[in-house]
Short mmCIF file of C-alpha atoms in Angstrom, two decimals:
data_model
loop_
_atom_site.label_atom_id
_atom_site.label_comp_id
_atom_site.label_asym_id
_atom_site.label_seq_id
_atom_site.Cartn_x
_atom_site.Cartn_y
_atom_site.Cartn_z
CA MET A 134 -12.63 21.91 -94.90
CA LYS A 135 -10.68 24.83 -93.51
CA LEU A 136 -13.07 24.98 -90.38
CA ASN A 137 -12.44 21.33 -89.62
CA LYS A 138 -8.66 22.07 -89.66
CA VAL A 139 -9.10 24.84 -87.18
CA LEU A 140 -11.19 22.67 -84.80
CA VAL A 141 -8.82 19.81 -84.92
CA SER A 142 -5.82 22.15 -84.22
CA ALA A 143 -7.70 23.65 -81.22
CA ALA A 144 -8.54 20.28 -79.84
CA ALA A 145 -4.92 19.19 -80.30
CA LEU A 146 -3.65 22.26 -78.54
CA SER A 147 -6.21 21.64 -75.71
CA GLY A 148 -4.94 18.10 -75.31
CA ILE A 149 -1.35 19.26 -75.39
CA ALA A 150 -2.14 21.85 -72.75
CA ALA A 151 -3.92 19.32 -70.56
CA ALA A 152 -0.95 16.83 -70.91
CA GLY A 153 1.46 19.61 -70.17
CA THR A 154 -0.14 20.45 -66.81
CA ALA A 155 -0.13 16.91 -65.50
CA ALA A 156 2.06 16.55 -62.45
CA ASN A 157 4.17 13.63 -61.28
CA ALA A 158 2.98 12.14 -57.91
CA ASP A 159 4.32 9.79 -55.24
CA THR A 160 2.07 7.63 -53.06
CA VAL A 161 2.79 7.86 -49.33
CA SER A 162 1.29 5.75 -46.46
CA VAL A 163 0.42 8.00 -43.56
CA LYS A 164 2.40 7.13 -40.37
CA ALA A 165 1.60 8.11 -36.79
CA GLY A 166 2.59 11.71 -36.23
CA ASP A 167 2.46 12.68 -39.93
CA THR A 168 0.70 15.98 -40.86
CA VAL A 169 -0.17 17.37 -44.39
CA SER A 170 2.11 20.40 -43.69
CA GLU A 171 5.05 18.19 -42.91
CA LEU A 172 4.48 15.98 -45.97
CA ALA A 173 4.24 19.13 -48.17
CA GLN A 174 7.54 20.49 -46.70
CA LYS A 175 9.15 17.04 -46.97
CA PHE A 176 8.22 16.65 -50.77
CA ASN A 177 8.79 20.28 -51.78
CA THR A 178 5.05 20.93 -52.54
CA THR A 179 2.13 22.73 -50.83
CA ILE A 180 -0.72 21.91 -48.63
CA GLU A 181 -3.10 22.99 -51.22
CA ALA A 182 -1.68 20.66 -53.86
CA ILE A 183 -1.89 17.68 -51.57
CA GLN A 184 -5.41 18.57 -50.58
CA LYS A 185 -6.60 18.88 -54.27
CA ALA A 186 -4.63 15.75 -55.39
CA ASN A 187 -6.49 13.66 -52.81
CA ASN A 188 -9.79 15.54 -52.52
CA LEU A 189 -9.24 16.15 -48.81
CA GLN A 190 -12.25 17.79 -47.08
CA ASN A 191 -10.05 18.69 -43.95
CA VAL A 192 -6.30 18.88 -44.26
CA ASN A 193 -6.03 18.65 -40.45
CA PHE A 194 -7.61 15.19 -40.41
CA ILE A 195 -5.69 12.27 -41.97
CA THR A 196 -5.51 8.68 -40.68
CA VAL A 197 -2.75 6.24 -40.11
CA GLY A 198 -2.40 3.88 -43.07
CA GLU A 199 -4.22 6.26 -45.50
CA GLN A 200 -2.64 6.43 -48.97
CA LEU A 201 -1.93 9.96 -50.16
CA ASN A 202 -0.81 11.10 -53.64
CA ILE A 203 1.97 13.66 -53.19
CA PRO A 204 2.50 15.96 -56.19
CA THR A 205 6.25 16.25 -56.81
CA ASN A 206 6.54 18.91 -59.66
CA ASP A 207 8.99 21.81 -58.98
CA ASN A 208 6.20 24.49 -58.91
CA ALA A 209 3.33 23.11 -56.79
CA GLU A 210 1.75 26.60 -56.65
CA GLN A 211 1.48 26.46 -60.54
CA GLN A 212 -0.12 22.96 -60.23
CA VAL A 213 -2.89 24.34 -58.00
CA GLN A 214 -3.52 27.22 -60.39
CA GLN A 215 -3.16 25.12 -63.53
CA PRO A 216 -6.81 23.93 -63.81
CA GLN A 217 -7.95 27.58 -63.83
CA ALA A 218 -5.23 28.46 -66.40
CA ASN A 219 -6.36 25.55 -68.53
CA ALA A 220 -9.92 26.71 -68.33
CA ALA A 221 -8.82 30.22 -69.44
CA GLN A 222 -6.77 28.65 -72.27
CA ILE A 223 -9.71 26.51 -73.49
CA GLN A 224 -11.94 29.62 -73.36
CA GLN A 225 -9.42 31.52 -75.45
CA GLU A 226 -9.15 28.63 -77.88
CA GLN A 227 -13.01 28.46 -78.13
CA ALA A 228 -12.91 32.23 -78.76
CA ALA A 229 -10.34 31.67 -81.48
CA GLN A 230 -12.56 28.92 -83.01
CA GLN A 231 -15.40 31.27 -83.04
CA ALA A 232 -13.24 33.94 -84.64
CA ALA A 233 -12.17 31.43 -87.31
CA ILE A 234 -15.75 30.57 -88.07
CA ALA A 235 -16.56 34.17 -88.24
CA GLN A 236 -13.72 34.78 -90.59
CA GLN A 237 -14.87 32.04 -92.91
CA GLN A 238 -18.30 33.64 -93.08
CA ALA A 239 -16.81 37.05 -93.63
CA ALA A 240 -16.59 36.33 -97.38
CA GLN A 241 -20.17 37.32 -97.73
CA ARG A 242 -20.47 39.94 -94.94
CA GLN A 243 -16.94 41.27 -94.11
CA ALA A 244 -18.07 44.41 -92.23
CA GLN A 245 -20.25 42.39 -89.82
CA LEU A 246 -17.56 39.74 -89.35
CA ALA A 247 -15.03 42.40 -88.41
CA ALA A 248 -17.33 43.70 -85.64
CA GLN A 249 -18.24 40.18 -84.44
CA GLN A 250 -14.46 39.27 -84.34
CA LYS A 251 -13.56 42.29 -82.29
CA ALA A 252 -16.43 41.48 -79.85
CA ALA A 253 -15.24 37.88 -79.73
CA GLN A 254 -11.73 38.85 -78.98
CA ALA A 255 -12.87 41.32 -76.31
CA GLN A 256 -14.97 38.66 -74.65
CA ALA A 257 -12.10 36.22 -74.64
CA ALA A 258 -9.84 38.80 -73.07
CA LEU A 259 -12.49 39.47 -70.46
CA GLN A 260 -12.93 35.74 -69.73
CA ALA A 261 -9.15 35.38 -69.49
CA GLN A 262 -8.94 38.33 -67.00
CA GLN A 263 -11.82 36.90 -64.97
CA ALA A 264 -10.12 33.45 -64.97
CA ALA A 265 -6.88 35.00 -63.72
CA GLN A 266 -8.77 36.86 -60.99
CA ALA A 267 -10.60 33.75 -59.88
CA ALA A 268 -7.32 31.90 -59.70
CA ALA A 269 -5.70 34.67 -57.54
CA ALA A 270 -8.76 34.76 -55.32
CA GLN A 271 -8.63 30.94 -54.89
CA LYS A 272 -4.91 31.07 -54.11
CA GLN A 273 -5.50 33.81 -51.44
CA ALA A 274 -8.43 31.74 -49.92
CA GLU A 275 -6.13 28.66 -49.78
CA GLU A 276 -3.31 30.62 -48.15
CA GLN A 277 -5.73 32.01 -45.55
CA ALA A 278 -7.01 28.48 -44.81
CA ALA A 279 -3.46 27.25 -44.45
CA GLN A 280 -2.64 30.17 -42.08
CA GLN A 281 -5.87 29.44 -40.05
CA ALA A 282 -4.95 25.74 -39.84
CA ALA A 283 -1.51 26.55 -38.63
CA ALA A 284 -2.90 28.99 -36.11
CA GLN A 285 -5.43 26.49 -34.92
CA LYS A 286 -2.71 23.86 -34.60
CA ALA A 287 -0.51 26.24 -32.61
CA GLN A 288 -3.56 26.97 -30.24
CA GLN A 289 -4.17 23.24 -29.81
CA GLU A 290 -0.52 22.58 -29.05
CA ALA A 291 -0.41 25.63 -26.57
CA ALA A 292 -3.62 24.33 -24.91
CA ALA A 293 -2.22 20.75 -24.70
CA ALA A 294 1.08 22.14 -23.20
CA GLN A 295 -0.89 24.14 -20.55
CA ALA A 296 -3.00 21.21 -19.73
CA ALA A 297 0.08 19.08 -19.41
CA LYS A 298 1.72 21.68 -17.19
CA GLU A 299 -1.38 21.93 -14.89
CA GLN A 300 -1.55 18.15 -14.65
CA GLN A 301 2.11 18.07 -13.71
CA GLU A 302 1.66 20.81 -11.03
CA LYS A 303 -1.37 18.78 -9.65
CA VAL A 304 0.77 15.68 -9.49
CA GLU A 305 3.62 17.49 -7.72
CA GLN A 306 1.23 19.00 -5.18
CA ALA A 307 -0.32 15.62 -4.43
CA ALA A 308 3.23 14.19 -4.15
CA GLN A 309 4.22 17.00 -1.75
CA ALA A 310 0.98 16.54 0.35
CA GLN A 311 1.63 12.82 0.53
CA ALA A 312 5.18 13.35 1.46
CA ALA A 313 4.15 15.73 4.21
CA ALA A 314 1.64 13.34 5.50
CA GLN A 315 4.05 10.55 5.54
CA LYS A 316 6.59 12.74 7.37
CA GLN A 317 3.98 13.65 9.90
CA ALA A 318 3.01 9.96 10.41
CA GLU A 319 6.72 9.04 10.80
CA GLU A 320 7.25 11.76 13.34
CA GLN A 321 4.19 10.76 15.32
CA ALA A 322 5.34 7.10 15.27
CA ALA A 323 8.87 8.20 16.39
CA ALA A 324 7.35 10.22 19.23
CA LYS A 325 5.11 7.53 20.31
CA LYS A 326 8.03 5.03 20.19
CA ALA A 327 10.16 7.45 22.27
CA GLN A 328 7.34 7.76 24.75
CA GLU A 329 7.04 4.05 25.09
CA GLU A 330 10.79 3.68 25.49
CA ALA A 331 10.75 6.38 28.22
CA GLN A 332 7.90 4.59 30.01
CA GLN A 333 9.86 1.26 29.73
CA GLN A 334 12.95 2.96 31.06
CA ALA A 335 11.07 4.48 34.02
CA ALA A 336 9.55 1.07 34.82
CA ALA A 337 12.93 -0.49 34.65
CA ALA A 338 14.52 2.25 36.73
CA GLN A 339 11.72 1.81 39.38
CA ALA A 340 12.23 -1.96 39.34
CA ALA A 341 15.95 -1.61 39.71
CA LYS A 342 15.47 0.91 42.52
CA GLU A 343 13.17 -1.55 44.29
CA GLN A 344 15.70 -4.33 43.78
CA GLN A 345 18.37 -2.17 45.20
CA GLU A 346 16.36 -1.27 48.26
CA LYS A 347 15.68 -5.04 48.83
CA ALA A 348 19.32 -5.91 48.36
CA ALA A 349 20.36 -3.10 50.77
CA GLN A 350 17.79 -4.28 53.27
CA LYS A 351 19.06 -7.81 53.13
CA ALA A 352 22.71 -6.58 53.39
CA GLN A 353 21.86 -4.64 56.43
CA GLN A 354 20.10 -7.60 58.05
CA ALA A 355 22.95 -9.84 57.21
CA ALA A 356 25.47 -7.37 58.65
CA ALA A 357 23.41 -7.07 61.89
CA GLN A 358 23.13 -10.69 62.15
CA LYS A 359 26.91 -11.12 61.58
CA GLN A 360 27.64 -8.54 64.21
CA ALA A 361 25.29 -10.33 66.68
CA GLU A 362 27.00 -13.68 65.88
CA GLU A 363 30.44 -12.13 66.29
CA ALA A 364 29.34 -10.55 69.64
CA ALA A 365 28.02 -13.82 70.89
CA ALA A 366 31.08 -15.62 69.79
CA GLN A 367 33.25 -13.17 71.52
CA LYS A 368 31.09 -13.34 74.63
CA ALA A 369 31.33 -17.15 74.69
CA GLN A 370 35.10 -16.86 74.42
CA GLU A 371 35.33 -14.42 77.17
CA ALA A 372 33.05 -16.51 79.33
CA LYS A 373 35.30 -19.59 78.63
CA GLU A 374 38.35 -17.64 79.51
CA ALA A 375 36.57 -16.37 82.63
CA ALA A 376 35.60 -19.84 83.60
CA ALA A 377 39.28 -21.02 83.30
CA ALA A 378 40.51 -18.30 85.49
CA GLN A 379 37.52 -17.58 87.63
CA ALA A 380 39.30 -16.64 90.70
CA ALA A 381 41.76 -14.26 88.97
CA ALA A 382 39.28 -12.74 86.48
CA ASN A 383 36.32 -11.84 88.57
CA ALA A 384 37.06 -8.07 87.95
CA ASN A 385 37.76 -8.76 84.39
CA ALA A 386 34.54 -10.79 84.06
CA LYS A 387 32.61 -7.95 85.51
CA ALA A 388 34.22 -5.51 83.12
CA ALA A 389 33.62 -7.82 80.23
CA GLN A 390 29.94 -8.05 81.22
CA GLN A 391 29.77 -4.32 81.20
CA ARG A 392 31.52 -4.11 77.80
CA ALA A 393 29.16 -6.71 76.49
CA ALA A 394 26.18 -4.77 77.77
CA GLN A 395 27.43 -1.69 76.10
CA GLN A 396 28.06 -3.45 72.79
CA ALA A 397 24.56 -5.01 72.98
CA GLN A 398 23.14 -1.57 73.64
CA ALA A 399 25.11 -0.07 70.73
CA GLN A 400 23.85 -2.90 68.42
CA GLN A 401 20.38 -2.33 69.45
CA GLN A 402 20.71 1.40 68.80
CA GLN A 403 22.31 0.65 65.46
CA GLN A 404 19.48 -1.75 64.62
CA LYS A 405 16.90 0.83 65.57
CA GLN A 406 18.60 3.36 63.27
CA GLN A 407 18.57 0.87 60.37
CA VAL A 408 14.93 0.05 60.91
CA ALA A 409 14.12 3.71 61.07
CA GLN A 410 16.06 4.43 57.85
CA GLN A 411 14.27 1.42 56.10
CA ASN A 412 10.95 2.84 57.22
CA THR A 413 11.81 6.23 55.90
CA THR A 414 12.90 4.68 52.55
CA GLN A 415 9.70 2.73 52.31
CA ARG A 416 7.54 5.75 53.19
CA GLN A 417 9.31 7.70 50.39
CA ALA A 418 8.87 4.88 47.91
CA ALA A 419 5.23 4.72 48.86
CA ASN A 420 4.85 8.45 48.50
CA ASN A 421 6.44 8.32 45.00
CA ASN A 422 4.21 5.45 44.04
CA ASN A 423 1.08 7.33 45.27
CA GLN A 424 2.26 10.48 43.30
CA GLN A 425 2.74 8.43 40.14
CA SER A 426 -0.58 6.64 40.63
CA ASN A 427 -2.22 10.10 41.09
CA ASN A 428 -0.59 11.37 37.87
CA ASN A 429 -1.67 8.22 36.01
CA ASN A 430 -5.23 8.70 37.31
CA ASN A 431 -5.24 12.33 36.33
CA SER A 432 -3.98 11.42 32.86
CA ASN A 433 -6.52 8.66 32.49
CA SER A 434 -9.20 10.96 33.62
CA SER A 435 -8.25 13.67 31.07
CA GLU A 436 -8.01 11.09 28.30
CA ALA A 437 -11.46 9.66 29.14
CA ALA A 438 -12.94 13.23 29.19
CA ALA A 439 -11.35 14.11 25.89
CA LYS A 440 -12.58 10.86 24.28
CA ALA A 441 -16.18 11.47 25.66
CA TRP A 442 -16.08 15.05 24.36
CA ILE A 443 -15.25 14.00 20.83
CA VAL A 444 -17.78 11.15 20.87
CA ALA A 445 -20.50 13.65 21.97
CA HIS A 446 -19.63 16.15 19.19
CA GLU A 447 -19.28 13.40 16.45
CA SER A 448 -22.35 11.32 17.08
CA GLY A 449 -23.90 12.08 20.44
CA GLY A 450 -22.64 8.69 21.64
CA ASN A 451 -24.63 6.72 19.07
CA TYR A 452 -22.65 3.66 17.86
CA SER A 453 -25.23 3.12 15.03
CA ALA A 454 -24.89 6.65 13.62
CA ARG A 455 -24.08 6.96 9.84
CA ASN A 456 -23.02 9.87 7.70
CA GLY A 457 -22.19 8.66 4.26
CA GLN A 458 -18.99 6.75 4.49
CA TYR A 459 -18.52 7.72 8.20
CA ILE A 460 -19.96 5.22 10.67
CA GLY A 461 -20.49 4.81 14.43
CA ALA A 462 -19.89 6.84 17.60
CA TYR A 463 -16.53 8.03 16.47
CA GLN A 464 -17.57 8.65 12.78
CA LEU A 465 -14.77 6.50 11.46
CA SER A 466 -14.40 5.81 7.73
CA ALA A 467 -15.87 2.41 6.80
CA SER A 468 -12.54 1.40 5.31
CA TYR A 469 -10.95 1.55 8.77
CA LEU A 470 -13.60 -0.72 10.34
CA HIS A 471 -13.40 -3.49 7.65
CA GLY A 472 -17.09 -4.40 8.00
CA ASP A 473 -16.99 -5.01 11.68
CA TYR A 474 -19.26 -2.16 13.24
CA SER A 475 -19.51 -3.63 16.72
CA GLN A 476 -18.94 -1.34 19.75
CA ALA A 477 -15.71 -3.16 20.70
CA ASN A 478 -14.21 -2.85 17.28
CA GLN A 479 -15.16 0.86 17.00
CA ASP A 480 -13.50 1.52 20.37
CA ARG A 481 -10.38 -0.38 19.35
CA VAL A 482 -10.00 1.23 15.93
CA ALA A 483 -10.71 4.67 17.35
CA ASN A 484 -7.96 4.21 20.08
CA GLN A 485 -5.49 2.96 17.38
CA TYR A 486 -6.37 5.79 15.02
CA VAL A 487 -6.01 8.53 17.69
CA ALA A 488 -2.78 7.01 19.09
CA SER A 489 -1.11 6.86 15.62
CA ARG A 490 -2.26 10.32 14.46
CA TYR A 491 -2.32 12.45 17.60
CA GLY A 492 -0.66 10.40 20.40
CA ASN A 493 -3.60 10.72 22.80
CA TRP A 494 -7.27 11.82 22.97
CA VAL A 495 -6.31 15.12 24.59
CA ASN A 496 -4.30 16.16 21.46
CA ALA A 497 -7.16 14.89 19.31
CA GLN A 498 -9.69 17.13 21.14
CA LYS A 499 -7.33 20.17 20.66
CA HIS A 500 -7.15 19.45 16.92
CA TRP A 501 -10.90 19.11 16.70
CA GLU A 502 -11.43 22.38 18.50
CA GLN A 503 -9.09 24.13 16.06
CA CYS A 504 -10.26 22.49 12.82
CA GLY A 505 -13.66 21.08 13.47
CA TRP A 506 -12.64 17.52 12.84
CA TYR A 507 -10.01 15.06 14.12
#
């Protein structure tokens, strides 16, 4: 009867102890960006307590929408150690039960019961010490795991930051290269436009010069004709006056004839000078045109030689040559030719490409000689 009371009392104490160690808990739905460490800090508990309350295999892996039980007792560390403490207490209670049984049996063999009781108490103390050591070891292991998880997270964040920095640097370098290429293309386009404007201005100046020369020639011819008409009119007037007073103006008529002859001679001399001046102007214009033509011929010859040089070095003059994405005599990218690989289209696209990038074939050849490509 007394033994039954002892067992019931021990069981009641065990139930009270188990009930006393129960912790309050809140249920939390995991949101994007949540971590176990942040939830532990928010609810004043520990990573280990949340891991144990939810049987988490990896505290660094939780999913959005997952329901977590968050212990909310004031001493989360005690909650983690409570199961070990309960086990030690149960062992102590079992030892006490054994001691009570031994005490009941001591009525017949008191000396033996005393020895057994001392042994049971020593065993219970040893078990309690071992339980405390196991709890301390488990706590240390859990702290080390938390430290390792924090260090791993810091390393991952540092690696992600470094990767983001490198990606940003690559993007900036690509943007700078694109800006430089665009600036170069704009400068080449501006230079080409300036060259075309200069050529147009030179052609306009030449046309204006020729127009002026024609106008001057016409003006000179008109002036000479006017002078001749004025001289003829004057001569007719003088002849009329001489006919009216023939008798009295014989000497004057002779003098007038002499003056008319002198004027005619002067006019002829003036006309000869004008013709000579026109011939000189025309010869100079012809020489200038010949010089310009020679310069153009020389430029065209240089362009043709440079173009032939590049074709020879790129494909040996083979319009059907292929090297990966590069096609034809000029080894142009397939994207430039738009599927038309005819000789005429290759020549046209090559001329457009060289004009837009280098201005002319001579500059393209210089670039090829320096870099090995154009």
